[in-house]
């Protein structure tokens, strides 16, 4: 009787072990298939696409447009001659807008403004200082001199010191007003860009008086900048992607002038191509 019980018990244990083994085998096969991608269909999130001509014709008849042209971060192609290309992208509005509202517009797919690369510039190296500040004090210990950089209520963030042969430039974003109306002035509000020269003790503020600065980079072998602006005229407009329209401008360090990189005629031509107009 005992032998029979032991035999039955062993059979139960063997059955349980077999089930566990089968489960582990199935699990291993699932993992293997998953990693190999045999049955995986690749997923592409291709929001940077043009609407078909059939749809654009319908929009054009109603003086509407569904897509807006944008220029992504400049990419350095020729280091020696400082030659850049500016990728053109398209953002699709959730709701079509009337073309009379905005004659010049830009939209960015750029969730990745890290395209502003750290190639060798006119500076030898840089230092980053993270945090938000209500002001900056410059202390020159040799001559025992202390300067307060701002005499008004502001916030500044993302400080970076760039070391050139003849100067050190401190570059940072400046927030002056509660533009998002949340009761606070901080990095969530519109940005201007400031450049402070330790050599001349001069402060330069970069702004077009309308849009928020999103990113920047020094042009190769110079102190001039390529500056990316988020267009505030589209602040309340909803897009299929999460980014607002943008444009790229050039800032001349010596003359302190801000100018468009993409001429109006090219912008208009590119917008027509996107909208399917002749």
C-alpha positions as a printed Julia matrix, in Angstrom:
278×3 Matrix{Float64}:
   0.0    0.0     0.0
   2.81   2.35    0.91
   4.62   1.5    -2.32
   1.49   2.39   -4.29
   1.18   5.74   -2.5
   4.86   6.52   -3.12
   4.4    5.58   -6.75
   1.38   7.87   -7.12
   3.21  10.67   -5.32
   6.19  10.33   -7.64
   3.9   10.45  -10.65
   2.31  13.67   -9.37
   5.74  15.25   -8.79
   6.83  14.15  -12.25
   3.69  15.61  -13.8
   4.19  18.92  -11.99
   7.83  19.04  -13.06
   6.81  18.31  -16.65
   4.25  21.15  -16.62
   6.8   23.59  -15.18
   9.31  22.48  -17.82
   6.79  23.03  -20.59
   5.96  26.5   -19.23
   9.63  27.47  -19.14
  10.09  26.09  -22.66
   7.14  28.12  -23.98
   8.45  31.25  -22.22
  11.92  30.75  -23.71
  10.45  30.35  -27.2
   8.37  33.52  -26.81
  11.45  35.52  -25.7
  13.51  34.1   -28.57
  10.88  34.96  -31.16
  10.39  38.42  -29.68
  14.1   39.25  -29.76
  14.58  37.85  -33.24
  11.72  39.96  -34.57
  10.34  37.14  -36.72
   6.73  38.09  -36.11
   7.3   41.69  -35.18
   5.99  44.2   -37.65
   8.16  47.33  -37.5
   6.36  50.45  -36.31
   7.19  53.74  -37.94
   5.91  57.02  -36.52
   6.16  59.04  -39.71
   4.48  62.33  -38.9
   6.8   64.18  -41.28
   4.71  63.32  -44.36
   2.97  65.29  -47.08
  -0.79  65.19  -47.49
  -1.85  63.71  -50.83
  -2.57  65.98  -53.82
  -6.25  65.0   -53.76
  -6.61  66.34  -50.22
  -4.56  69.48  -50.85
  -6.79  70.36  -53.82
  -9.81  70.26  -51.55
  -8.1   72.42  -48.93
  -6.96  74.92  -51.59
 -10.5   75.29  -52.93
 -11.62  76.29  -49.45
  -8.55  78.53  -48.8
  -7.43  76.17  -46.06
  -4.18  74.47  -45.26
  -3.43  71.5   -43.1
   0.39  71.48  -43.15
   3.07  74.05  -42.33
   6.71  74.2   -43.36
   9.51  74.29  -40.77
  13.3   74.34  -40.63
  15.1   72.03  -38.26
  18.41  72.63  -36.55
  21.24  73.49  -38.97
  23.67  70.66  -39.66
  27.37  71.34  -40.28
  28.46  69.77  -43.58
  31.74  71.5   -44.41
  33.81  72.28  -41.32
  36.57  74.13  -43.16
  34.2   76.5   -44.97
  31.49  76.46  -42.28
  28.8   75.22  -44.66
  25.45  74.16  -43.15
  22.31  72.54  -44.44
  18.92  73.23  -42.89
  16.52  70.22  -43.02
  12.98  71.12  -44.02
  10.16  69.34  -42.22
   6.37  69.41  -42.15
   3.93  69.51  -39.26
   0.26  68.64  -39.7
  -2.41  70.69  -37.97
  -5.2   68.83  -36.2
  -7.6   71.4   -37.66
  -7.01  73.11  -41.0
  -6.45  76.88  -40.87
  -7.29  79.65  -43.32
  -4.31  80.59  -45.47
  -5.01  84.33  -45.07
  -4.23  84.17  -41.34
  -0.5   83.55  -41.61
   1.39  84.22  -44.81
   4.73  83.06  -43.44
   4.82  80.14  -41.05
   7.07  77.35  -39.97
   6.54  74.16  -38.03
   9.04  71.77  -36.52
   9.01  68.03  -36.07
  11.99  68.55  -34.01
  11.63  66.75  -30.82
  15.3   66.42  -31.08
  17.0   69.8   -30.93
  20.1   68.03  -29.91
  20.87  68.26  -33.62
  22.65  71.41  -32.46
  25.94  69.56  -32.27
  29.13  70.2   -30.35
  31.5   70.42  -33.32
  34.69  72.42  -32.87
  33.69  76.1   -32.87
  35.61  79.3   -32.38
  35.76  78.51  -28.67
  38.1   75.94  -27.14
  35.65  74.52  -24.61
  32.59  75.38  -22.53
  31.1   74.88  -19.09
  27.45  74.28  -18.21
  25.69  75.62  -15.11
  22.3   74.07  -14.44
  19.53  75.83  -12.54
  17.32  78.91  -12.57
  18.53  82.19  -11.11
  17.05  85.6   -10.29
  20.25  87.49  -11.16
  24.01  87.17  -11.63
  26.86  88.86   -9.81
  30.29  89.1   -11.4
  33.15  89.39   -8.95
  36.63  90.37  -10.13
  38.87  89.53   -7.21
  42.1   91.06   -8.59
  40.62  94.55   -8.72
  38.03  93.79   -6.05
  35.12  94.73   -8.32
  31.57  93.43   -8.07
  28.89  93.89  -10.74
  25.19  93.05  -10.66
  24.17  92.12  -14.21
  20.48  93.03  -13.98
  18.6   95.86  -12.27
  15.15  94.42  -12.9
  13.12  91.4   -11.86
  14.04  88.53  -14.18
  14.8   84.84  -14.19
  17.59  83.2   -16.14
  18.48  79.6   -16.86
  20.79  77.24  -18.78
  24.0   79.22  -18.3
  26.91  78.2   -20.51
  30.39  79.75  -20.52
  32.22  79.61  -23.87
  35.99  80.09  -23.85
  37.28  81.93  -26.92
  40.89  82.96  -27.49
  40.16  86.62  -26.8
  37.15  86.45  -24.49
  34.83  84.39  -22.31
  31.16  84.63  -23.26
  28.41  83.74  -20.83
  25.26  82.72  -22.71
  21.88  82.06  -21.08
  18.12  82.25  -21.53
  16.23  85.17  -20.0
  12.61  85.15  -18.78
  11.1   88.58  -18.13
   7.32  88.14  -18.16
   4.69  85.62  -17.12
   3.76  84.79  -20.71
   1.92  81.53  -19.93
  -0.18  83.28  -17.25
   0.45  80.71  -14.52
   1.39  83.38  -12.01
   5.14  82.64  -12.21
   8.13  83.85  -14.22
  10.45  80.95  -15.0
  11.8   78.77  -17.8
   8.24  77.77  -18.76
   7.7   81.31  -20.1
   9.0   82.81  -23.34
  12.8   82.93  -23.65
  15.1   85.66  -24.88
  18.82  84.96  -25.19
  21.61  86.95  -23.5
  25.35  87.05  -24.16
  27.64  88.63  -21.58
  31.26  89.41  -22.47
  33.72  89.21  -19.58
  36.23  91.19  -21.63
  34.06  94.21  -22.45
  31.54  93.71  -19.61
  28.82  94.25  -22.2
  25.46  92.5   -22.18
  23.74  91.64  -25.46
  20.11  90.57  -25.6
  18.84  88.62  -28.6
  15.13  88.91  -29.34
  12.79  89.49  -32.28
  10.22  91.02  -29.89
   7.61  88.44  -30.86
   8.78  84.85  -30.45
  10.44  82.65  -27.84
  13.99  81.38  -28.41
  14.19  77.61  -28.31
  17.83  76.83  -29.09
  21.05  78.23  -30.5
  24.54  77.33  -31.7
  27.7   79.21  -32.6
  28.53  79.34  -36.28
  31.81  77.64  -37.07
  34.93  79.68  -36.23
  33.02  82.78  -35.17
  30.97  84.37  -32.41
  27.92  84.63  -34.63
  24.92  82.48  -33.75
  22.22  80.44  -35.42
  19.1   80.93  -33.31
  15.89  78.89  -33.34
  12.63  80.68  -32.51
   9.3   79.06  -31.59
   6.56  81.06  -33.33
   4.17  82.47  -30.74
   1.51  83.22  -33.37
   0.8   79.49  -33.21
   0.74  79.28  -29.41
  -2.93  78.29  -29.26
  -2.97  76.18  -32.45
  -3.08  72.4   -32.08
  -0.66  70.22  -34.07
  -0.49  66.51  -34.73
   2.99  66.58  -33.2
   3.82  68.08  -29.84
   6.12  70.85  -31.08
   5.26  74.41  -32.1
   6.27  75.99  -35.42
   9.84  77.29  -35.55
  12.16  79.42  -37.65
  15.96  79.81  -37.84
  17.69  83.22  -37.77
  21.28  84.43  -37.77
  22.71  86.77  -35.1
  25.77  88.88  -35.97
  27.85  89.3   -32.83
  29.7   92.49  -33.8
  26.77  94.36  -35.37
  24.18  92.81  -33.01
  21.83  92.33  -35.96
  19.31  89.52  -36.28
  18.41  88.4   -39.8
  16.43  85.69  -41.58
  18.37  82.76  -43.05
  15.59  81.5   -45.32
  14.55  84.27  -47.78
  10.85  85.08  -48.08
  10.7   83.82  -51.67
  12.12  80.41  -50.69
   9.77  80.23  -47.7
   6.77  81.04  -49.91
   7.93  78.53  -52.54
   8.4   75.79  -49.95
   4.97  76.44  -48.41
   3.36  76.19  -51.84
   5.12  72.89  -52.52
   3.83  71.48  -49.24
   0.29  72.69  -49.94
   0.37  71.27  -53.47
  -0.06  74.66  -55.16
   1.45  75.49  -58.54
